[in-house]
mmCIF file of C-alpha atoms in Angstrom:
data_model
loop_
_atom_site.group_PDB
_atom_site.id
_atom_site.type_symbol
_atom_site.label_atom_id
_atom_site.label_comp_id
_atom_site.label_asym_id
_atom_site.label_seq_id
_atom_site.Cartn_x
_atom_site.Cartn_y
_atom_site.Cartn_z
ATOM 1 C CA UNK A 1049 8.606 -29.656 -9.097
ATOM 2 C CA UNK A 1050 7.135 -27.276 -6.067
ATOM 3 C CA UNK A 1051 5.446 -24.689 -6.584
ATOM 4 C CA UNK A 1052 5.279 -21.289 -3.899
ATOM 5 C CA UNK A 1053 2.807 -19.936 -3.130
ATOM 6 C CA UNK A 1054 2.667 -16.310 -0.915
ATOM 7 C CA UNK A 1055 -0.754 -15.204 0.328
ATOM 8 C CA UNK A 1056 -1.621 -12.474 2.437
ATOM 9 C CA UNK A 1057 -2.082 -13.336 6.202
ATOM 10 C CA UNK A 1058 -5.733 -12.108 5.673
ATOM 11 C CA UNK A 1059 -8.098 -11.422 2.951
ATOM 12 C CA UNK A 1060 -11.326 -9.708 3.853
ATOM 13 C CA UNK A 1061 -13.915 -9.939 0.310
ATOM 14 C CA UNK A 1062 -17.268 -8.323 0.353
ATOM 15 C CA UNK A 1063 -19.524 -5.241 1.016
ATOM 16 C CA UNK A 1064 -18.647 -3.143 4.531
ATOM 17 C CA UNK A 1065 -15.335 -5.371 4.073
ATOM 18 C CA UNK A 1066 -13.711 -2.076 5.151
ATOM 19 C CA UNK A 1067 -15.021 -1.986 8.700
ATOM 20 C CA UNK A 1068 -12.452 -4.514 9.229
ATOM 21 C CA UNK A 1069 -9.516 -2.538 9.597
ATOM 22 C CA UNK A 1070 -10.645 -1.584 13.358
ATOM 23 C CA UNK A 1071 -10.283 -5.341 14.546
ATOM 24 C CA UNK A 1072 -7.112 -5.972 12.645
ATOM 25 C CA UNK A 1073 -5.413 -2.498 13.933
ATOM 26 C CA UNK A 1074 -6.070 -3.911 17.321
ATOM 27 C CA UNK A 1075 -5.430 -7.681 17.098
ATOM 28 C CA UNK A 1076 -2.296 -6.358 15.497
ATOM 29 C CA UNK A 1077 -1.408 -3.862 17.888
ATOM 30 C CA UNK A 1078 -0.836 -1.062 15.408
ATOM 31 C CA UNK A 1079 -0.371 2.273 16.574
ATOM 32 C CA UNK A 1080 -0.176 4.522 14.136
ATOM 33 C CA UNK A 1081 -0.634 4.970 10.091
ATOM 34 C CA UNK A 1082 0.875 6.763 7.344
ATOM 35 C CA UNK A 1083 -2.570 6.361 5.251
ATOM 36 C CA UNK A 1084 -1.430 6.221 1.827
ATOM 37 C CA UNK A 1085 -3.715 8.062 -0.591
ATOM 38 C CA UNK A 1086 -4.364 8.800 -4.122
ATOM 39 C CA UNK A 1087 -4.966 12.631 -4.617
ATOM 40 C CA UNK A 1088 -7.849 12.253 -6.682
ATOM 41 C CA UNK A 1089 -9.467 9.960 -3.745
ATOM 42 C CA UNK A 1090 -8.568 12.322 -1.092
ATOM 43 C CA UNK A 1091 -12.198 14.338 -1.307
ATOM 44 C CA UNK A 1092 -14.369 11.753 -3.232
ATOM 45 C CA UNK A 1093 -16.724 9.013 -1.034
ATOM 46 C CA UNK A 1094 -13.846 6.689 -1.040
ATOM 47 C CA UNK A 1095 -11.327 8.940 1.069
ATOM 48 C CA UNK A 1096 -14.243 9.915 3.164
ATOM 49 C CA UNK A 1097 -15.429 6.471 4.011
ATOM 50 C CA UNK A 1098 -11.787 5.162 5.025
ATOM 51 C CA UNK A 1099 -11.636 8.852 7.099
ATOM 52 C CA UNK A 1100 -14.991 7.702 8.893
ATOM 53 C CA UNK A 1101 -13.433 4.009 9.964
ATOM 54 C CA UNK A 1102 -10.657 5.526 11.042
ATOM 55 C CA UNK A 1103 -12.088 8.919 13.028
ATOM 56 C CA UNK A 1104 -14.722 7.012 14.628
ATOM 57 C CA UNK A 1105 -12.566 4.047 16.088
ATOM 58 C CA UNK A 1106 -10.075 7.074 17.133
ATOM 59 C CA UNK A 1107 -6.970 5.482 15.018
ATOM 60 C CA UNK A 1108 -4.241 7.855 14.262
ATOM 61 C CA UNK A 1109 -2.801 8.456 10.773
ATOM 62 C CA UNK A 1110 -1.237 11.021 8.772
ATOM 63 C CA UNK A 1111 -2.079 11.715 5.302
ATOM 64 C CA UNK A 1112 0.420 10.903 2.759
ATOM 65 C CA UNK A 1113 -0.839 11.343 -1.086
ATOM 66 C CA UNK A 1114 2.388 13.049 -2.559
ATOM 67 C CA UNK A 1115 2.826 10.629 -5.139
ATOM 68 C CA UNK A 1116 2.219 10.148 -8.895
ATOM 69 C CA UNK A 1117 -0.015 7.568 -10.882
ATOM 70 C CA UNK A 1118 2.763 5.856 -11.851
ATOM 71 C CA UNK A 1119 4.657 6.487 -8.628
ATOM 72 C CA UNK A 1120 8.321 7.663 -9.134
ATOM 73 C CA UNK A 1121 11.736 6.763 -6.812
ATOM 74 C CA UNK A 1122 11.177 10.337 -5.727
ATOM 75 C CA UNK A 1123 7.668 9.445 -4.355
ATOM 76 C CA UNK A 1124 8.833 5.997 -2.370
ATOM 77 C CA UNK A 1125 11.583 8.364 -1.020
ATOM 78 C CA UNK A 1126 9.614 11.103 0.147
ATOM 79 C CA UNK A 1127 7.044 8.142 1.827
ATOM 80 C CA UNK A 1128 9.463 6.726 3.730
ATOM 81 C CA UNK A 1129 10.828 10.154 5.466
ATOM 82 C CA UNK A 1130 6.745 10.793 6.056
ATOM 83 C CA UNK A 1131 6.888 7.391 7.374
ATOM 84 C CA UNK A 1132 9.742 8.159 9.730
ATOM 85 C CA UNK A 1133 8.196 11.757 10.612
ATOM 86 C CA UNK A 1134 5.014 10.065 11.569
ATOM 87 C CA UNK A 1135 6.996 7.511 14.003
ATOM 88 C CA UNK A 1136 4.293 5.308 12.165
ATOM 89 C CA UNK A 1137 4.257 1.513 12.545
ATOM 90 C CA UNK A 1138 2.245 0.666 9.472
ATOM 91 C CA UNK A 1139 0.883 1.724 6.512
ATOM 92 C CA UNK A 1140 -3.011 1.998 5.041
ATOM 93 C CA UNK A 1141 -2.634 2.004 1.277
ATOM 94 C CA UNK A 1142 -6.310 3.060 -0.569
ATOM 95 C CA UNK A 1143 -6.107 3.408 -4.191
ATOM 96 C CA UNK A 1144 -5.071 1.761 -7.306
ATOM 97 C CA UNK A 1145 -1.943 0.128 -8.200
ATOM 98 C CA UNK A 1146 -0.397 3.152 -7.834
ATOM 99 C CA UNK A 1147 -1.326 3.798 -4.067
ATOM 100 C CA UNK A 1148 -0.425 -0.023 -3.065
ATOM 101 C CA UNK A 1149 2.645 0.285 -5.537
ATOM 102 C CA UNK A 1150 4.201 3.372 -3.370
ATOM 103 C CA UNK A 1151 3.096 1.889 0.216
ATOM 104 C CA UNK A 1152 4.964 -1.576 -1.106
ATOM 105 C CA UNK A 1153 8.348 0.880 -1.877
ATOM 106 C CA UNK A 1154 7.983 2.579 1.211
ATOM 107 C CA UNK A 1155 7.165 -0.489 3.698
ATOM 108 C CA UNK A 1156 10.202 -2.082 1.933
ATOM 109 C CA UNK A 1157 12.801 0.807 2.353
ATOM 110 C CA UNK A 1158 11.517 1.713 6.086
ATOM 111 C CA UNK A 1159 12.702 -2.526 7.084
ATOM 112 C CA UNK A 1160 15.535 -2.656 4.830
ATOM 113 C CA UNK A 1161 17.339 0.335 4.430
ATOM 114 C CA UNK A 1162 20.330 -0.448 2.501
ATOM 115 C CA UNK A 1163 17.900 -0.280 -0.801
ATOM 116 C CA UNK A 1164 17.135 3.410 0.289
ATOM 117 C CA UNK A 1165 17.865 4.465 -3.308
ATOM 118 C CA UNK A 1166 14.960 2.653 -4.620
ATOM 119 C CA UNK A 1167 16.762 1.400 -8.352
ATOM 120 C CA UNK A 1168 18.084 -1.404 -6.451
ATOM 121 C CA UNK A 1169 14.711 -3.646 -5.422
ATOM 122 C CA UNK A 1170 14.538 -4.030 -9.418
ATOM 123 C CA UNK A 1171 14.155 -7.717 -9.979
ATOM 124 C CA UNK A 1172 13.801 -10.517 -7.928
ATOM 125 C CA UNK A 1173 15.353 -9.003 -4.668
ATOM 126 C CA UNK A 1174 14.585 -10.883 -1.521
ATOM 127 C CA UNK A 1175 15.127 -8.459 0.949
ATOM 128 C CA UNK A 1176 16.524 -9.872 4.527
ATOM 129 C CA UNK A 1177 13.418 -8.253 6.084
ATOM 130 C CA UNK A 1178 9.435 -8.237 5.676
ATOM 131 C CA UNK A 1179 8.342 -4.617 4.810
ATOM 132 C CA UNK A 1180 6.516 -2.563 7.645
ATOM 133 C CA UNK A 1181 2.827 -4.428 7.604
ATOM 134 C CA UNK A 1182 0.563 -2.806 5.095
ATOM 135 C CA UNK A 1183 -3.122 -2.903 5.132
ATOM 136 C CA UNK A 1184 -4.185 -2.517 1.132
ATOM 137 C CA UNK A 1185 -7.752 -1.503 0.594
ATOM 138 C CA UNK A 1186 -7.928 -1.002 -3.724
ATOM 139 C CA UNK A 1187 -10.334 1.081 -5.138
ATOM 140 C CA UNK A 1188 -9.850 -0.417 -8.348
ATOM 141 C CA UNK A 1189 -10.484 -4.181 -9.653
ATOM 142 C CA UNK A 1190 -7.865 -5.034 -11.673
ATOM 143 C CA UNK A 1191 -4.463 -4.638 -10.614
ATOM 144 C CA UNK A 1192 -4.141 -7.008 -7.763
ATOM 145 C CA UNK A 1193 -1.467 -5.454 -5.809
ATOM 146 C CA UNK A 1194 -2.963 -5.848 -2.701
ATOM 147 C CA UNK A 1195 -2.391 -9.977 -3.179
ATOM 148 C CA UNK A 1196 0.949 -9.867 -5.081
ATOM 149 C CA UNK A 1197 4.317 -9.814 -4.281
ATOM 150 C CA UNK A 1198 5.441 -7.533 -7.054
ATOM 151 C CA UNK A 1199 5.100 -3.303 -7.268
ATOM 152 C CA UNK A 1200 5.793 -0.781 -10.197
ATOM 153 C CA UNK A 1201 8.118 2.190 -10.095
ATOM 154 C CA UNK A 1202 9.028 5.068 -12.178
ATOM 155 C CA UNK A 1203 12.305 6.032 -12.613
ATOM 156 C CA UNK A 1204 11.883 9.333 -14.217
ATOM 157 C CA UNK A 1205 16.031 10.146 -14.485
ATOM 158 C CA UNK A 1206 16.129 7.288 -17.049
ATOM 159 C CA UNK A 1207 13.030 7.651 -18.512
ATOM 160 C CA UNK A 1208 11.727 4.237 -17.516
ATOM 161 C CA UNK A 1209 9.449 1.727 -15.403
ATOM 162 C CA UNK A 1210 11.028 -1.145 -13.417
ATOM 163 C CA UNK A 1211 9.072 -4.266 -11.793
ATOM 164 C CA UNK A 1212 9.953 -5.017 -8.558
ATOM 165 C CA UNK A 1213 9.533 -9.131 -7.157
ATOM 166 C CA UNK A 1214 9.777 -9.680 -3.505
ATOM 167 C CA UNK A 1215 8.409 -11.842 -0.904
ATOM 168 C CA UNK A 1216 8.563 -9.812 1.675
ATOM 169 C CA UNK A 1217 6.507 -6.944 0.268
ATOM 170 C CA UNK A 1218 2.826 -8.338 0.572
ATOM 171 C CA UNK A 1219 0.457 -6.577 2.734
ATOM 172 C CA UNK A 1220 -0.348 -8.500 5.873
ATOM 173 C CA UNK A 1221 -4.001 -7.615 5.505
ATOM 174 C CA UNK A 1222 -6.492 -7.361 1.915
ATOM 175 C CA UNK A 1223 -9.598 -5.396 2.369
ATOM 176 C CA UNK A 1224 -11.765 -5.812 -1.188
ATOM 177 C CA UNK A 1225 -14.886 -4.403 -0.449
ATOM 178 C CA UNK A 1226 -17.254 -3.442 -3.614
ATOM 179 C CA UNK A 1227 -18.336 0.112 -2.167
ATOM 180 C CA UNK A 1228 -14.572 1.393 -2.505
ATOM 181 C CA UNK A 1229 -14.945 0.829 -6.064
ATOM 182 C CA UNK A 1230 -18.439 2.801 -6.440
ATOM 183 C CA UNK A 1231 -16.787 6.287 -7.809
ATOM 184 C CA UNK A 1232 -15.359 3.899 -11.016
ATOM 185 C CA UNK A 1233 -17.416 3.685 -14.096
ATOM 186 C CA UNK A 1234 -19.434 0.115 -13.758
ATOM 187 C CA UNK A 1235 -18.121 -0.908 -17.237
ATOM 188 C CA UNK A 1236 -14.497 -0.332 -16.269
ATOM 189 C CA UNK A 1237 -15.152 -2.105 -12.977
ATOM 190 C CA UNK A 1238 -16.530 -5.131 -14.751
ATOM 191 C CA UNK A 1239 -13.851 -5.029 -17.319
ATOM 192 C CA UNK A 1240 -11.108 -4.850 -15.080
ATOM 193 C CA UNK A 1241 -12.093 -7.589 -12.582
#
């Protein structure tokens, strides 16, 4: 029996990992970002660290952080007309799951728009398109959705969470650098990686 396995085009591991979204923007030819946020990161060193790469190598982005821990089909929707506003052509998710779960939905949804109403990437759905390329920086160390090809939505009208499994929803690009994960409590860093 075979077994598949789906890796990110690039992994970058390590402290000032970060700086390397400048060279992969380029190589890449990216123009602009919808930089997908967590609220709570938005003012804290790790929002203004990602702010700094970005502002000092003169990359455009616009903000997107309209979106719940335990992001909802109301949140993907809204992130893909931001996405479409923004005439961006990829995505910077920085945050937890919950960040990298919403830029997954969105990066789907803006490729493959017949599953615009979010319910129905539940499952195994191989879409007929790879998502808009996502760069996933996580700020935490434990839920690995910056390497795997699955993503977590709410769907609040049914009171209810549904996993989502497809291969064409992995970020292009990993960036696991230790400083983004300096505002969590050591212990719960530890614990969770």
């Amino acid at each position: 029996m075979a077994n598949r396995f789906i890796l990110n085009e690039t992994s970058y591991h390590g402290k000032g990992a970060l700086n390397a979204i400048v060279d992969e923007v380029a190589a890449r030819h990216f123009k602009k970002c919808l930089l997908c946020i967590d609220k709570d990161l938005l003012n804290l060193s790790v929002g203004t660290k990602v702010f700094k790469v970005l502002d000092d190598a003169k990359l455009e982005y616009v903000v997107f952080s309209d979106f719940k821990a335990n992001p909802t089909i109301e949140n993907v929707q809204a992130g893909v007309k931001e996405y479409k506003a923004a005439h961006a052509d990829y995505i910077i998710a920085v945050g937890g799951g919950s960040a990298i779960d919403t830029a997954k939905g969105i990066a789907i949804i803006v490729e493959n728009p017949e599953y615009a109403d979010v319910r129905s990437l539940e499952g195994a759905v191989n879409t007929p398109n790879k998502c808009a390329p996502i760069i996933a920086v996580p700020t935490t160390a434990g839920t690995a959705a910056e390497v795997t090809i699955n993503y977590v939505i709410t769907d609040v009208e049914k009171n209810r969470k549904f996993v989502c499994v497809d291969p064409h929803d992995i970020p292009v690009v990993a960036i696991v650098d230790p400083e983004m994960m300096n505002t969590m409590p050591k212990g719960l860093t530890a614990a969770t990686g």
